[in-house]
mmCIF file of N, CA and C in Angstrom:
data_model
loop_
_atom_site.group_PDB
_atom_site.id
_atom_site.type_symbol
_atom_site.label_atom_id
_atom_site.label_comp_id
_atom_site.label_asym_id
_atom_site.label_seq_id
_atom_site.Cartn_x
_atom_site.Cartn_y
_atom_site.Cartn_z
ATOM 1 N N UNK A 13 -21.241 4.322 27.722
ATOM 2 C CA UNK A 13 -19.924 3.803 27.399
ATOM 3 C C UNK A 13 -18.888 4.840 27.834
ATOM 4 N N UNK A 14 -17.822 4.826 28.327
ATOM 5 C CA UNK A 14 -16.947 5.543 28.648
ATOM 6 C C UNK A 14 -15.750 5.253 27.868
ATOM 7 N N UNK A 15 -14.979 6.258 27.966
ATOM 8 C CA UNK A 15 -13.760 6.479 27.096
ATOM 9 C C UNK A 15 -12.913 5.534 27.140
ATOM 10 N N UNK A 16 -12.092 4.441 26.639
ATOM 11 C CA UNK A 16 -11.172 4.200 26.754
ATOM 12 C C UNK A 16 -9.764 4.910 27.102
ATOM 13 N N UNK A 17 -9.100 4.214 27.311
ATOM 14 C CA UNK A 17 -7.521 4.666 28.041
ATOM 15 C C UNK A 17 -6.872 4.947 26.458
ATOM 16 N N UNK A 18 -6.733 3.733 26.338
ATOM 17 C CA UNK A 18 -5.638 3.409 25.085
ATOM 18 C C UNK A 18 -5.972 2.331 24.376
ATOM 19 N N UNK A 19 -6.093 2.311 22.864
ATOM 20 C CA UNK A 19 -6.726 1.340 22.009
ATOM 21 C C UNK A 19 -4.864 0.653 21.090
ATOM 22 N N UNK A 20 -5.182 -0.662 21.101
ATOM 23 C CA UNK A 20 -4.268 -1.090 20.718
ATOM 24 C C UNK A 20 -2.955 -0.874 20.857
ATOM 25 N N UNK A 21 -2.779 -0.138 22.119
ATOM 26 C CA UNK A 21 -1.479 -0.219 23.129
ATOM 27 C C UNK A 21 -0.591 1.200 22.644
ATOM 28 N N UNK A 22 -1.290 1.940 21.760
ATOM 29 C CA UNK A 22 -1.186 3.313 20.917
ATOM 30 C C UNK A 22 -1.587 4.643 20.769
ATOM 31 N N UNK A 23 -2.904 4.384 20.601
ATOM 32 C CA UNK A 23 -4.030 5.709 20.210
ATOM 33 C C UNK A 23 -4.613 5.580 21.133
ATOM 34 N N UNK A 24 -4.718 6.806 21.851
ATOM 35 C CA UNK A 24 -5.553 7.360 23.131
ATOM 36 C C UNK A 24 -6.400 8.380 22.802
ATOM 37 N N UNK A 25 -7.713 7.583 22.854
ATOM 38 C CA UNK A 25 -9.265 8.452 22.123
ATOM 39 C C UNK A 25 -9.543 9.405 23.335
ATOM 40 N N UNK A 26 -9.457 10.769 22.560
ATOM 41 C CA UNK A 26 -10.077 11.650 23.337
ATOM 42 C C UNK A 26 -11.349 12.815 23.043
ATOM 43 N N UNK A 27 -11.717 12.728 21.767
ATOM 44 C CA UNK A 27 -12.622 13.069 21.680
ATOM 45 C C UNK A 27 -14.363 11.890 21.170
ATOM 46 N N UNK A 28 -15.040 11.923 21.845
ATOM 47 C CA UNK A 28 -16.327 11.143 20.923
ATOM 48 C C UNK A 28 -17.124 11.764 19.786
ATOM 49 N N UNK A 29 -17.083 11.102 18.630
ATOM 50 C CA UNK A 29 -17.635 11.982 17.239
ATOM 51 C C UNK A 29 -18.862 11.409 16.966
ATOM 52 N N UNK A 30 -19.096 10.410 17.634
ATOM 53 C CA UNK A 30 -20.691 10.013 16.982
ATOM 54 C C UNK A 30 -20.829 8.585 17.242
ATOM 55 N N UNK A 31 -22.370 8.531 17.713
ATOM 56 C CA UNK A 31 -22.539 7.060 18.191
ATOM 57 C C UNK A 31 -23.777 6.460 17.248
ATOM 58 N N UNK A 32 -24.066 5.125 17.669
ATOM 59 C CA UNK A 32 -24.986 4.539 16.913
ATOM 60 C C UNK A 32 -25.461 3.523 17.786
ATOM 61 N N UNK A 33 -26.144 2.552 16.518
ATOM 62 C CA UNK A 33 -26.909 1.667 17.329
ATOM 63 C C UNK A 33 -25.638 0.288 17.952
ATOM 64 N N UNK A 34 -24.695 0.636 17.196
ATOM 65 C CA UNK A 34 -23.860 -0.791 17.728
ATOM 66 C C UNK A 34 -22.544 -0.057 18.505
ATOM 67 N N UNK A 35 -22.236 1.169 18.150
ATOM 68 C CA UNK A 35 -21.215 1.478 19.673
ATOM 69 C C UNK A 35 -20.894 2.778 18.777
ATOM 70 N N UNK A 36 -19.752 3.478 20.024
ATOM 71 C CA UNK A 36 -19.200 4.839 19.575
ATOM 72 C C UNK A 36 -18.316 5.513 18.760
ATOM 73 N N UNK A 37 -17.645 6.224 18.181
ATOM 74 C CA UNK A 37 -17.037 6.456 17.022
ATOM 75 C C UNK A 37 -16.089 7.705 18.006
ATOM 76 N N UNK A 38 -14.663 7.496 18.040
ATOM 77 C CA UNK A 38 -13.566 8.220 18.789
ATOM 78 C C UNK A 38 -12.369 9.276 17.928
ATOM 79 N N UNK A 39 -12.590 10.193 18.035
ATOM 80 C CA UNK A 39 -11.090 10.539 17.512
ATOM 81 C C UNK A 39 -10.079 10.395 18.684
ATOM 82 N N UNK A 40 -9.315 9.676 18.010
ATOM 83 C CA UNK A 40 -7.726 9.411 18.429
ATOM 84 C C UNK A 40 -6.573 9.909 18.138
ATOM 85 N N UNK A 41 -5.607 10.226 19.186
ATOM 86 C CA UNK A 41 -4.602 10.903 18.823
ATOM 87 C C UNK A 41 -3.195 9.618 19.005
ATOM 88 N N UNK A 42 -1.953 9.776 18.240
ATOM 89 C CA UNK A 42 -1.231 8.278 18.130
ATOM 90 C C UNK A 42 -0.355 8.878 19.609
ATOM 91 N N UNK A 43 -0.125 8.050 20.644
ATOM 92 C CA UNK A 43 0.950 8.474 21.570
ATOM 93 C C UNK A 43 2.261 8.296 21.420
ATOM 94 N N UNK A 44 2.414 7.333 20.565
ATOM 95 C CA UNK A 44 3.829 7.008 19.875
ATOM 96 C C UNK A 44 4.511 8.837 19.156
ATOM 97 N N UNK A 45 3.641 9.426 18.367
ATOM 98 C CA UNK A 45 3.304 10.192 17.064
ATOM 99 C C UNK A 45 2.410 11.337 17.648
ATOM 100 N N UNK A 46 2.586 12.153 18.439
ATOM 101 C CA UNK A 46 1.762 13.445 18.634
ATOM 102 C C UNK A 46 1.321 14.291 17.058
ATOM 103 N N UNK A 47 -0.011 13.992 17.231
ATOM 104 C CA UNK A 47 -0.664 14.666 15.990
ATOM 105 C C UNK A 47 -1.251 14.194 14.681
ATOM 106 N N UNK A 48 -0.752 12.821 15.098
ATOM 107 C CA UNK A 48 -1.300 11.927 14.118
ATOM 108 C C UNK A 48 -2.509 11.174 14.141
ATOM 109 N N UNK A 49 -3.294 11.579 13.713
ATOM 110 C CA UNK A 49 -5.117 11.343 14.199
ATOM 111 C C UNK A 49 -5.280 9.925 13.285
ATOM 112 N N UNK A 50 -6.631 9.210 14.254
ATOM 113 C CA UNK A 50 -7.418 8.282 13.805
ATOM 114 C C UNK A 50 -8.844 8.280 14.671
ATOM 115 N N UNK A 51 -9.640 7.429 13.740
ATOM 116 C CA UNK A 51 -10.652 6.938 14.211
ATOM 117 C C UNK A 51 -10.623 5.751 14.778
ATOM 118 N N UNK A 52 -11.433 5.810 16.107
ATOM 119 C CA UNK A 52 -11.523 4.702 16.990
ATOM 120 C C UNK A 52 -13.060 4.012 17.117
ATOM 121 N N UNK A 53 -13.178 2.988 16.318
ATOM 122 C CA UNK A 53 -14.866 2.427 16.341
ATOM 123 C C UNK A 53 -14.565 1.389 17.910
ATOM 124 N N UNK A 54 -15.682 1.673 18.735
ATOM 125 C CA UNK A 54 -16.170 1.037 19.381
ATOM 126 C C UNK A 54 -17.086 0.285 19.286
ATOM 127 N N UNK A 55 -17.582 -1.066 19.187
ATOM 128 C CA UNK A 55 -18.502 -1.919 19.211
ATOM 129 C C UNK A 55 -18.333 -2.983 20.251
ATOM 130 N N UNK A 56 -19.749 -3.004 20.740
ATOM 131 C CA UNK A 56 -19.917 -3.811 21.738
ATOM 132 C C UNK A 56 -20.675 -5.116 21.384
ATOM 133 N N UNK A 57 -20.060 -5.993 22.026
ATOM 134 C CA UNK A 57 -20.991 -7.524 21.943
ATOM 135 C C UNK A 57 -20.940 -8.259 22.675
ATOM 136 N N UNK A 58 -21.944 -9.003 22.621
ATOM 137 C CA UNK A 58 -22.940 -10.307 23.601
ATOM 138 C C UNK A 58 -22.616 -11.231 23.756
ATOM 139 N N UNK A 59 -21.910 -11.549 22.358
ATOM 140 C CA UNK A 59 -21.719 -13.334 22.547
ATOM 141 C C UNK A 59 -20.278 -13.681 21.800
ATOM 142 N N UNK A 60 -19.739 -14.397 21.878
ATOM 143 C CA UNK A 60 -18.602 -14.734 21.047
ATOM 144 C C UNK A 60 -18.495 -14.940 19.112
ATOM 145 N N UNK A 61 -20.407 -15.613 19.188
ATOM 146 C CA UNK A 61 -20.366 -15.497 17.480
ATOM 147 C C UNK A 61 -20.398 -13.779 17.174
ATOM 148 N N UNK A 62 -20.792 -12.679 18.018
ATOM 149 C CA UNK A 62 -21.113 -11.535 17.713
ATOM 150 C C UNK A 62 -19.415 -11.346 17.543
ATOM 151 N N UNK A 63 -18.538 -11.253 18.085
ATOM 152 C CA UNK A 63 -17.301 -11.104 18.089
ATOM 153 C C UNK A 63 -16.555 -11.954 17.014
ATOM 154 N N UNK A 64 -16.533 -13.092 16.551
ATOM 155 C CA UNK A 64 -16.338 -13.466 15.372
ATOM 156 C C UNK A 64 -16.999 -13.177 14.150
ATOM 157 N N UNK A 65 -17.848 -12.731 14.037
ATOM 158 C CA UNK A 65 -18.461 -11.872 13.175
ATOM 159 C C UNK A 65 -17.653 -10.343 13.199
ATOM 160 N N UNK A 66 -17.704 -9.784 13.974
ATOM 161 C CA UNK A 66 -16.532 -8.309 14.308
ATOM 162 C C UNK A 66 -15.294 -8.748 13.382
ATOM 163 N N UNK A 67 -14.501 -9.594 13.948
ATOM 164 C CA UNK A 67 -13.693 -9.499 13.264
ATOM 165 C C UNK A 67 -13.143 -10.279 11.847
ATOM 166 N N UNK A 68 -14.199 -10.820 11.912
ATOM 167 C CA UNK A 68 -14.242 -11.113 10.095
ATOM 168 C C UNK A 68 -14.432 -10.002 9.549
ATOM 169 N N UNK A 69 -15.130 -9.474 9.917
ATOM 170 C CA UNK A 69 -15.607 -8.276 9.323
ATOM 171 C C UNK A 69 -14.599 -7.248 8.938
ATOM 172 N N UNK A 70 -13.459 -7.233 9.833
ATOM 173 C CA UNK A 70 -12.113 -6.182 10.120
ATOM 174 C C UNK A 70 -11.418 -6.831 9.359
ATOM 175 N N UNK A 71 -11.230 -8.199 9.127
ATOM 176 C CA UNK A 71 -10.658 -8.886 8.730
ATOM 177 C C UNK A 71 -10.421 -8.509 7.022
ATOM 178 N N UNK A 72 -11.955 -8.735 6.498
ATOM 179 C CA UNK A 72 -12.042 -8.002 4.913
ATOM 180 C C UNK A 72 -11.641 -6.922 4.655
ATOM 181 N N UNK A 73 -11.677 -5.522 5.783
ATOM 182 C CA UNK A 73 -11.842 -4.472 5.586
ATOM 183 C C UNK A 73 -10.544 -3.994 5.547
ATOM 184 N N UNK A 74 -9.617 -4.932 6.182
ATOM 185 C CA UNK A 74 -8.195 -4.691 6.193
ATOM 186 C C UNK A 74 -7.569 -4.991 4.742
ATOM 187 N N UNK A 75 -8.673 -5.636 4.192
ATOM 188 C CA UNK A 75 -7.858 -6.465 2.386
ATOM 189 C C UNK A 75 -8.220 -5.330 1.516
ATOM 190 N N UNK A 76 -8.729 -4.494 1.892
ATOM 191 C CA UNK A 76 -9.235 -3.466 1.192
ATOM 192 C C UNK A 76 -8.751 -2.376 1.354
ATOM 193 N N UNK A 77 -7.419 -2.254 0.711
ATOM 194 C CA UNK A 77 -6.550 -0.800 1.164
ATOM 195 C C UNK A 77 -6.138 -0.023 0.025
ATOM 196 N N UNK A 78 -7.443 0.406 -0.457
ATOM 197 C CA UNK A 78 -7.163 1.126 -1.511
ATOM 198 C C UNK A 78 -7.175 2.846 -1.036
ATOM 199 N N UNK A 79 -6.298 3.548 -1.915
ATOM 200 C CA UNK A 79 -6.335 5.242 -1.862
ATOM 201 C C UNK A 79 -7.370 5.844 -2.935
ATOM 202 N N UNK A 80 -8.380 6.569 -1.950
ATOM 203 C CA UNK A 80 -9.242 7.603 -2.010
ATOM 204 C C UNK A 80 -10.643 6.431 -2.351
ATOM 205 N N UNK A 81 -10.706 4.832 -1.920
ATOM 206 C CA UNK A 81 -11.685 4.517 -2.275
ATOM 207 C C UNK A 81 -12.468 3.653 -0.798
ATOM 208 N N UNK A 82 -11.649 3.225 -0.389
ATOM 209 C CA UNK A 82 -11.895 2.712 0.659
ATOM 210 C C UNK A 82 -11.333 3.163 2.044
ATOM 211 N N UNK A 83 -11.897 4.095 3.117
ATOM 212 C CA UNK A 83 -11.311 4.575 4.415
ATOM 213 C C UNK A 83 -10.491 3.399 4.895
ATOM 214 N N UNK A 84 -8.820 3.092 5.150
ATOM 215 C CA UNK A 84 -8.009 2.431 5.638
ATOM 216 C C UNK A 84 -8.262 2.231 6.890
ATOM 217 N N UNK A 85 -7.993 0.833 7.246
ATOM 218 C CA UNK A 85 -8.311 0.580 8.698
ATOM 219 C C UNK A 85 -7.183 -0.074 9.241
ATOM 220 N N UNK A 86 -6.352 0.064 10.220
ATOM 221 C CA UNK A 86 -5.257 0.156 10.043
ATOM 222 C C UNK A 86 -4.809 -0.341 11.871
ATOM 223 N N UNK A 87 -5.860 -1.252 12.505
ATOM 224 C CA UNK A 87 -5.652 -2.169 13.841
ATOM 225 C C UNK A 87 -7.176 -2.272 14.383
ATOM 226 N N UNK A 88 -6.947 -3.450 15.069
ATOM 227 C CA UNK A 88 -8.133 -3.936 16.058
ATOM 228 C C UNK A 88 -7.549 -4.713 17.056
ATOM 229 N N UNK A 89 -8.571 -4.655 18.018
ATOM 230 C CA UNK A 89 -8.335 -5.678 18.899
ATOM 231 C C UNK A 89 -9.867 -5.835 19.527
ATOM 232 N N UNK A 90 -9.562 -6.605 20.369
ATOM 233 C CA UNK A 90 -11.236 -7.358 21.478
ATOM 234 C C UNK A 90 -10.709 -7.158 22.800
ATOM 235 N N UNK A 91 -11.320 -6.954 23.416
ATOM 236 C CA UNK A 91 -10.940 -6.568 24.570
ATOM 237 C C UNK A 91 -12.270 -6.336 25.471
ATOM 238 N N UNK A 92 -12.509 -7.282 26.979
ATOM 239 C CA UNK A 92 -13.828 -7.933 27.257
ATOM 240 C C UNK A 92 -14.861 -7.846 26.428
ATOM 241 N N UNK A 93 -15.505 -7.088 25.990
ATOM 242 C CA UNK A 93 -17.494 -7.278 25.239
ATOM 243 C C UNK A 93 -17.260 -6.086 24.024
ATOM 244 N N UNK A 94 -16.713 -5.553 24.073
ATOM 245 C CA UNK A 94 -15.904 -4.683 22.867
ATOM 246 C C UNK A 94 -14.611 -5.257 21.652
ATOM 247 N N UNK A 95 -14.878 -4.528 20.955
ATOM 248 C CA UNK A 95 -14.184 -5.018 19.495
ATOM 249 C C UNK A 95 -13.552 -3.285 19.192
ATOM 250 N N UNK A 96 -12.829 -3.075 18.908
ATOM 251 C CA UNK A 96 -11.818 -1.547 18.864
ATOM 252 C C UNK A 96 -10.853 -1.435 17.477
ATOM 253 N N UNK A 97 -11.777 -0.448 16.801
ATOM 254 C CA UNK A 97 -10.996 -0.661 15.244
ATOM 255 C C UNK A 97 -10.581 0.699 15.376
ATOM 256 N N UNK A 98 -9.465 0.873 14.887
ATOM 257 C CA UNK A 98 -8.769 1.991 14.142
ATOM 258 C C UNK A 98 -8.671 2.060 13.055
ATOM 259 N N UNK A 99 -9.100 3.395 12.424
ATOM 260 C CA UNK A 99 -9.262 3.497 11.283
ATOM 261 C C UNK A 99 -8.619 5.020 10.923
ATOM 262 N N UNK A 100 -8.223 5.128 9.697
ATOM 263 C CA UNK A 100 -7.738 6.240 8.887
ATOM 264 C C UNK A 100 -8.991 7.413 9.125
ATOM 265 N N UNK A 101 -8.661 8.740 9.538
ATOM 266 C CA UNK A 101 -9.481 9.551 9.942
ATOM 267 C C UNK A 101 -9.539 10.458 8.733
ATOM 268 N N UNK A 102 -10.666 11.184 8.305
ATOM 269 C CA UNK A 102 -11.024 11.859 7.145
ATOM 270 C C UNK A 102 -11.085 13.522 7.491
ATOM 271 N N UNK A 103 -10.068 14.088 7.314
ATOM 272 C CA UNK A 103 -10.365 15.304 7.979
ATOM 273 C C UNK A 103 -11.246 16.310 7.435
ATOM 274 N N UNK A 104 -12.188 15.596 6.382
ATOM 275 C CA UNK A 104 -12.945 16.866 5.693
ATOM 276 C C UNK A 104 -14.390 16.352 5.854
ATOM 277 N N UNK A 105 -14.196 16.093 6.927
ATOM 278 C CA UNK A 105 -15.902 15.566 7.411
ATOM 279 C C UNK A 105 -16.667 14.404 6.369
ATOM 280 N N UNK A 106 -17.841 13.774 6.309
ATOM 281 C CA UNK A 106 -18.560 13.468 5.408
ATOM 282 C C UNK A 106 -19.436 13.946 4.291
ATOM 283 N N UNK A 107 -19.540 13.415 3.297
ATOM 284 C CA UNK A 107 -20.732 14.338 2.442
ATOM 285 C C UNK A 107 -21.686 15.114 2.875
ATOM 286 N N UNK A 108 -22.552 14.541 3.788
ATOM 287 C CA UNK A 108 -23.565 16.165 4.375
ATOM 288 C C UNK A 108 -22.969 17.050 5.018
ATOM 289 N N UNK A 109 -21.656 16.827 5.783
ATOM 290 C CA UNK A 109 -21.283 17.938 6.427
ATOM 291 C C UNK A 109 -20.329 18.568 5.262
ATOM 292 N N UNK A 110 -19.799 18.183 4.084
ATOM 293 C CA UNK A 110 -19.014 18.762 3.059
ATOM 294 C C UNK A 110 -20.188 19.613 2.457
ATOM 295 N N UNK A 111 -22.031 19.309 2.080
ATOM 296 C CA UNK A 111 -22.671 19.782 1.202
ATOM 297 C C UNK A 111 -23.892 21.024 2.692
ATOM 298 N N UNK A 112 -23.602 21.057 3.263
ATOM 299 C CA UNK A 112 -23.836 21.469 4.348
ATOM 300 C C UNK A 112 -23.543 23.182 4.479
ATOM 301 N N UNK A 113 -21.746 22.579 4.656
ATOM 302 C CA UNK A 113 -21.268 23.959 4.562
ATOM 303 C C UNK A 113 -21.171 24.863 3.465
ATOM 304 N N UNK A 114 -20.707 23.786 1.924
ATOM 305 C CA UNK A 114 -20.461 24.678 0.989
ATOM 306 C C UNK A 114 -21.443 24.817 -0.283
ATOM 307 N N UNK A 115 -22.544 23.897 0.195
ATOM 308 C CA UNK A 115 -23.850 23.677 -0.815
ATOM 309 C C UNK A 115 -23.845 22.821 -1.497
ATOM 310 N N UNK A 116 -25.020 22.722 -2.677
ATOM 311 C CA UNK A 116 -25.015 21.456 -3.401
ATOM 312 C C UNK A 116 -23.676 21.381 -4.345
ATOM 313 N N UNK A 117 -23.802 19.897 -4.390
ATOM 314 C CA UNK A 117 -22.150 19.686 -5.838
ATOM 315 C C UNK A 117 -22.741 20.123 -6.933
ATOM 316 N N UNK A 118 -21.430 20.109 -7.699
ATOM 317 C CA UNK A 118 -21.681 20.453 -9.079
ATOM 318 C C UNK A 118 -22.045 19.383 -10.035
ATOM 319 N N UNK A 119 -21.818 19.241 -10.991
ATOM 320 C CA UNK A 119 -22.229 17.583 -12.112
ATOM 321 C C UNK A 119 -20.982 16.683 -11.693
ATOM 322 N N UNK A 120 -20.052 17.449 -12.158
ATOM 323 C CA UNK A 120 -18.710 16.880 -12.400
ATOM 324 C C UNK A 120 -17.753 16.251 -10.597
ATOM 325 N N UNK A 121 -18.583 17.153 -9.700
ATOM 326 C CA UNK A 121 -18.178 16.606 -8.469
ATOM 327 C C UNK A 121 -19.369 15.314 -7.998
ATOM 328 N N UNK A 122 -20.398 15.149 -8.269
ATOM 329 C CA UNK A 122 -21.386 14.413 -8.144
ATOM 330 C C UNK A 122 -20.853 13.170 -9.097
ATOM 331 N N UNK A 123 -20.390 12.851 -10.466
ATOM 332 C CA UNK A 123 -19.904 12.209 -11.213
ATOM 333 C C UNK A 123 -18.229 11.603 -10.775
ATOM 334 N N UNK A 124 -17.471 12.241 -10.445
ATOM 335 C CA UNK A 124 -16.602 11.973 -9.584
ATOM 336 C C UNK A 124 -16.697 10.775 -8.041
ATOM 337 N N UNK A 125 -17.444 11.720 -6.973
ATOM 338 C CA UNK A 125 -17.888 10.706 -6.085
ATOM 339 C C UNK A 125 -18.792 9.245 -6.272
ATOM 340 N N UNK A 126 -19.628 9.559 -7.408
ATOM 341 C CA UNK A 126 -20.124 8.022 -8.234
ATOM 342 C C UNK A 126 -19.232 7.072 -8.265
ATOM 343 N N UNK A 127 -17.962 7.552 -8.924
ATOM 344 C CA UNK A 127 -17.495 6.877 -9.589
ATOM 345 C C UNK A 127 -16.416 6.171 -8.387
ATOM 346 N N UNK A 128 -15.791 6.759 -7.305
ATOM 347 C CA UNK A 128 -15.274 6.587 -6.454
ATOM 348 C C UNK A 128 -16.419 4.816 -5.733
ATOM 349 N N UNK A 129 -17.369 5.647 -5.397
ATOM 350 C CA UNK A 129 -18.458 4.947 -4.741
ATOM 351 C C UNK A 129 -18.389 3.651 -5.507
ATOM 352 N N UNK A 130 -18.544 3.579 -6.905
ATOM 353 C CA UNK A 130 -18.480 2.372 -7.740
ATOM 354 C C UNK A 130 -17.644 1.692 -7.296
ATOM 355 N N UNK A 131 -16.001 1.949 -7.467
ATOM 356 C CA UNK A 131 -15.107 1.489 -7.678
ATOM 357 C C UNK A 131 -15.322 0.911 -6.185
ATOM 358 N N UNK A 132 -15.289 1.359 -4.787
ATOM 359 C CA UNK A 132 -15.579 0.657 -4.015
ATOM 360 C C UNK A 132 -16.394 -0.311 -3.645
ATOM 361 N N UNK A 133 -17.676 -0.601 -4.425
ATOM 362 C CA UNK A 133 -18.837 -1.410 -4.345
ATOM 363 C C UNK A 133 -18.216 -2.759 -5.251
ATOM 364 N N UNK A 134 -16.929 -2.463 -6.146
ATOM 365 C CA UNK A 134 -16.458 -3.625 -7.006
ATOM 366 C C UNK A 134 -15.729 -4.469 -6.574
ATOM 367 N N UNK A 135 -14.861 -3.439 -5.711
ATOM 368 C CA UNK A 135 -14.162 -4.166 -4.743
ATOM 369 C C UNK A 135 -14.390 -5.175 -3.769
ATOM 370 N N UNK A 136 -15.652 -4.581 -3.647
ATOM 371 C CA UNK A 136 -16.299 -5.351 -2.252
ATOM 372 C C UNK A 136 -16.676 -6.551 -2.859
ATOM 373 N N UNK A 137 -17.769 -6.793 -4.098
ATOM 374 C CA UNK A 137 -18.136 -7.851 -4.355
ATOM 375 C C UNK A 137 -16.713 -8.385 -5.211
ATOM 376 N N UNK A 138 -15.987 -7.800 -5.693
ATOM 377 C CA UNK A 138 -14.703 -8.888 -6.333
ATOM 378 C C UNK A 138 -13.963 -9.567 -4.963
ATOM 379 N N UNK A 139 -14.440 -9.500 -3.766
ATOM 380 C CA UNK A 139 -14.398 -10.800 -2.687
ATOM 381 C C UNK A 139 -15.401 -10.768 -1.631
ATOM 382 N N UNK A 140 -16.411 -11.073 -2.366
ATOM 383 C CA UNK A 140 -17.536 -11.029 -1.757
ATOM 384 C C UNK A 140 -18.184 -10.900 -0.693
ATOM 385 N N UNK A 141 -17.836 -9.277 -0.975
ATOM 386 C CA UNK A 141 -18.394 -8.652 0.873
ATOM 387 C C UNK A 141 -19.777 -7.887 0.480
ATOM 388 N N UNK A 142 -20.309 -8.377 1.468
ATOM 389 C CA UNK A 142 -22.067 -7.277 1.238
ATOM 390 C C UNK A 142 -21.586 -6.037 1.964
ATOM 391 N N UNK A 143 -22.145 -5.265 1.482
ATOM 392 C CA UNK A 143 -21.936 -3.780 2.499
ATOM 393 C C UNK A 143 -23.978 -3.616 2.788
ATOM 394 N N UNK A 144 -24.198 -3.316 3.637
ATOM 395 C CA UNK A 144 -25.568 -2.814 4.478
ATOM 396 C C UNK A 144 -25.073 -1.756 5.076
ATOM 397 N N UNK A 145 -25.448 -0.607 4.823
ATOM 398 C CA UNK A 145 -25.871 0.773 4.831
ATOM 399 C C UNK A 145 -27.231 0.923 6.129
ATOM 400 N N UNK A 146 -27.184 1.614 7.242
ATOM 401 C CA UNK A 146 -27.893 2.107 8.224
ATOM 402 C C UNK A 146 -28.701 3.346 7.313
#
């Protein structure tokens, strides 16, 4: 897969942070906004139900704009066999790379992120979205 130019006529991904089985994961910088970072999901697809599926999917994820519980996603588009989400970028890495550098949590930070984690899993089913975990 190669880099895109410019995602949603804005953010121009220039670094790649991590790929998977369904496409690549971009940091983006805003060209409007020098310095203002996002994440750029790349996903690729086959068929048109694969692409209506994409963006249903963006679709929920956009109803879900809560602070500190749900990562904000904040544009998409389709564009030939690709689907291109922007999303709110986390600048303190993920949990293994947070427990990585500074070791295991404590009770009260482990009890904390639970509870975060909850509150997002309520959300999801109070409009009934499955989340599936890789």
């Amino acid at each position: 897969m190669t880099r895109p130019r410019y995602v949603c006529g804005m953010w121009c991904p220039y670094k790649r942070i991590g790929s998977g089985t369904f496409g690549e994961v971009w940091l983006a910088e805003c060209a409007m906004k020098p310095g203002i970072l996002a994440v750029v999901k790349v996903i690729d697809f086959d068929t048109d139900d694969e692409a209506a599926d994409i963006a249903q999917e963006v679709k929920a994820l956009m109803c879900l704009r809560w602070q500190q519980i749900v990562v904000n996603t904040w544009q998409y588009s389709m564009h030939d066999d690709s689907a291109y989400i922007v999303m709110e970028y986390c600048r303190g890495g993920d949990l293994h790379e947070y427990i990585s550098r500074w070791g295991p949590l404590h009770e009260d930070q482990i009890r904390h992120i639970m509870s975060q984690l909850a509150q997002g899993m309520k959300a999801l089913r109070a409009r009934n979205i499955s989340h599936v975990s890789e």
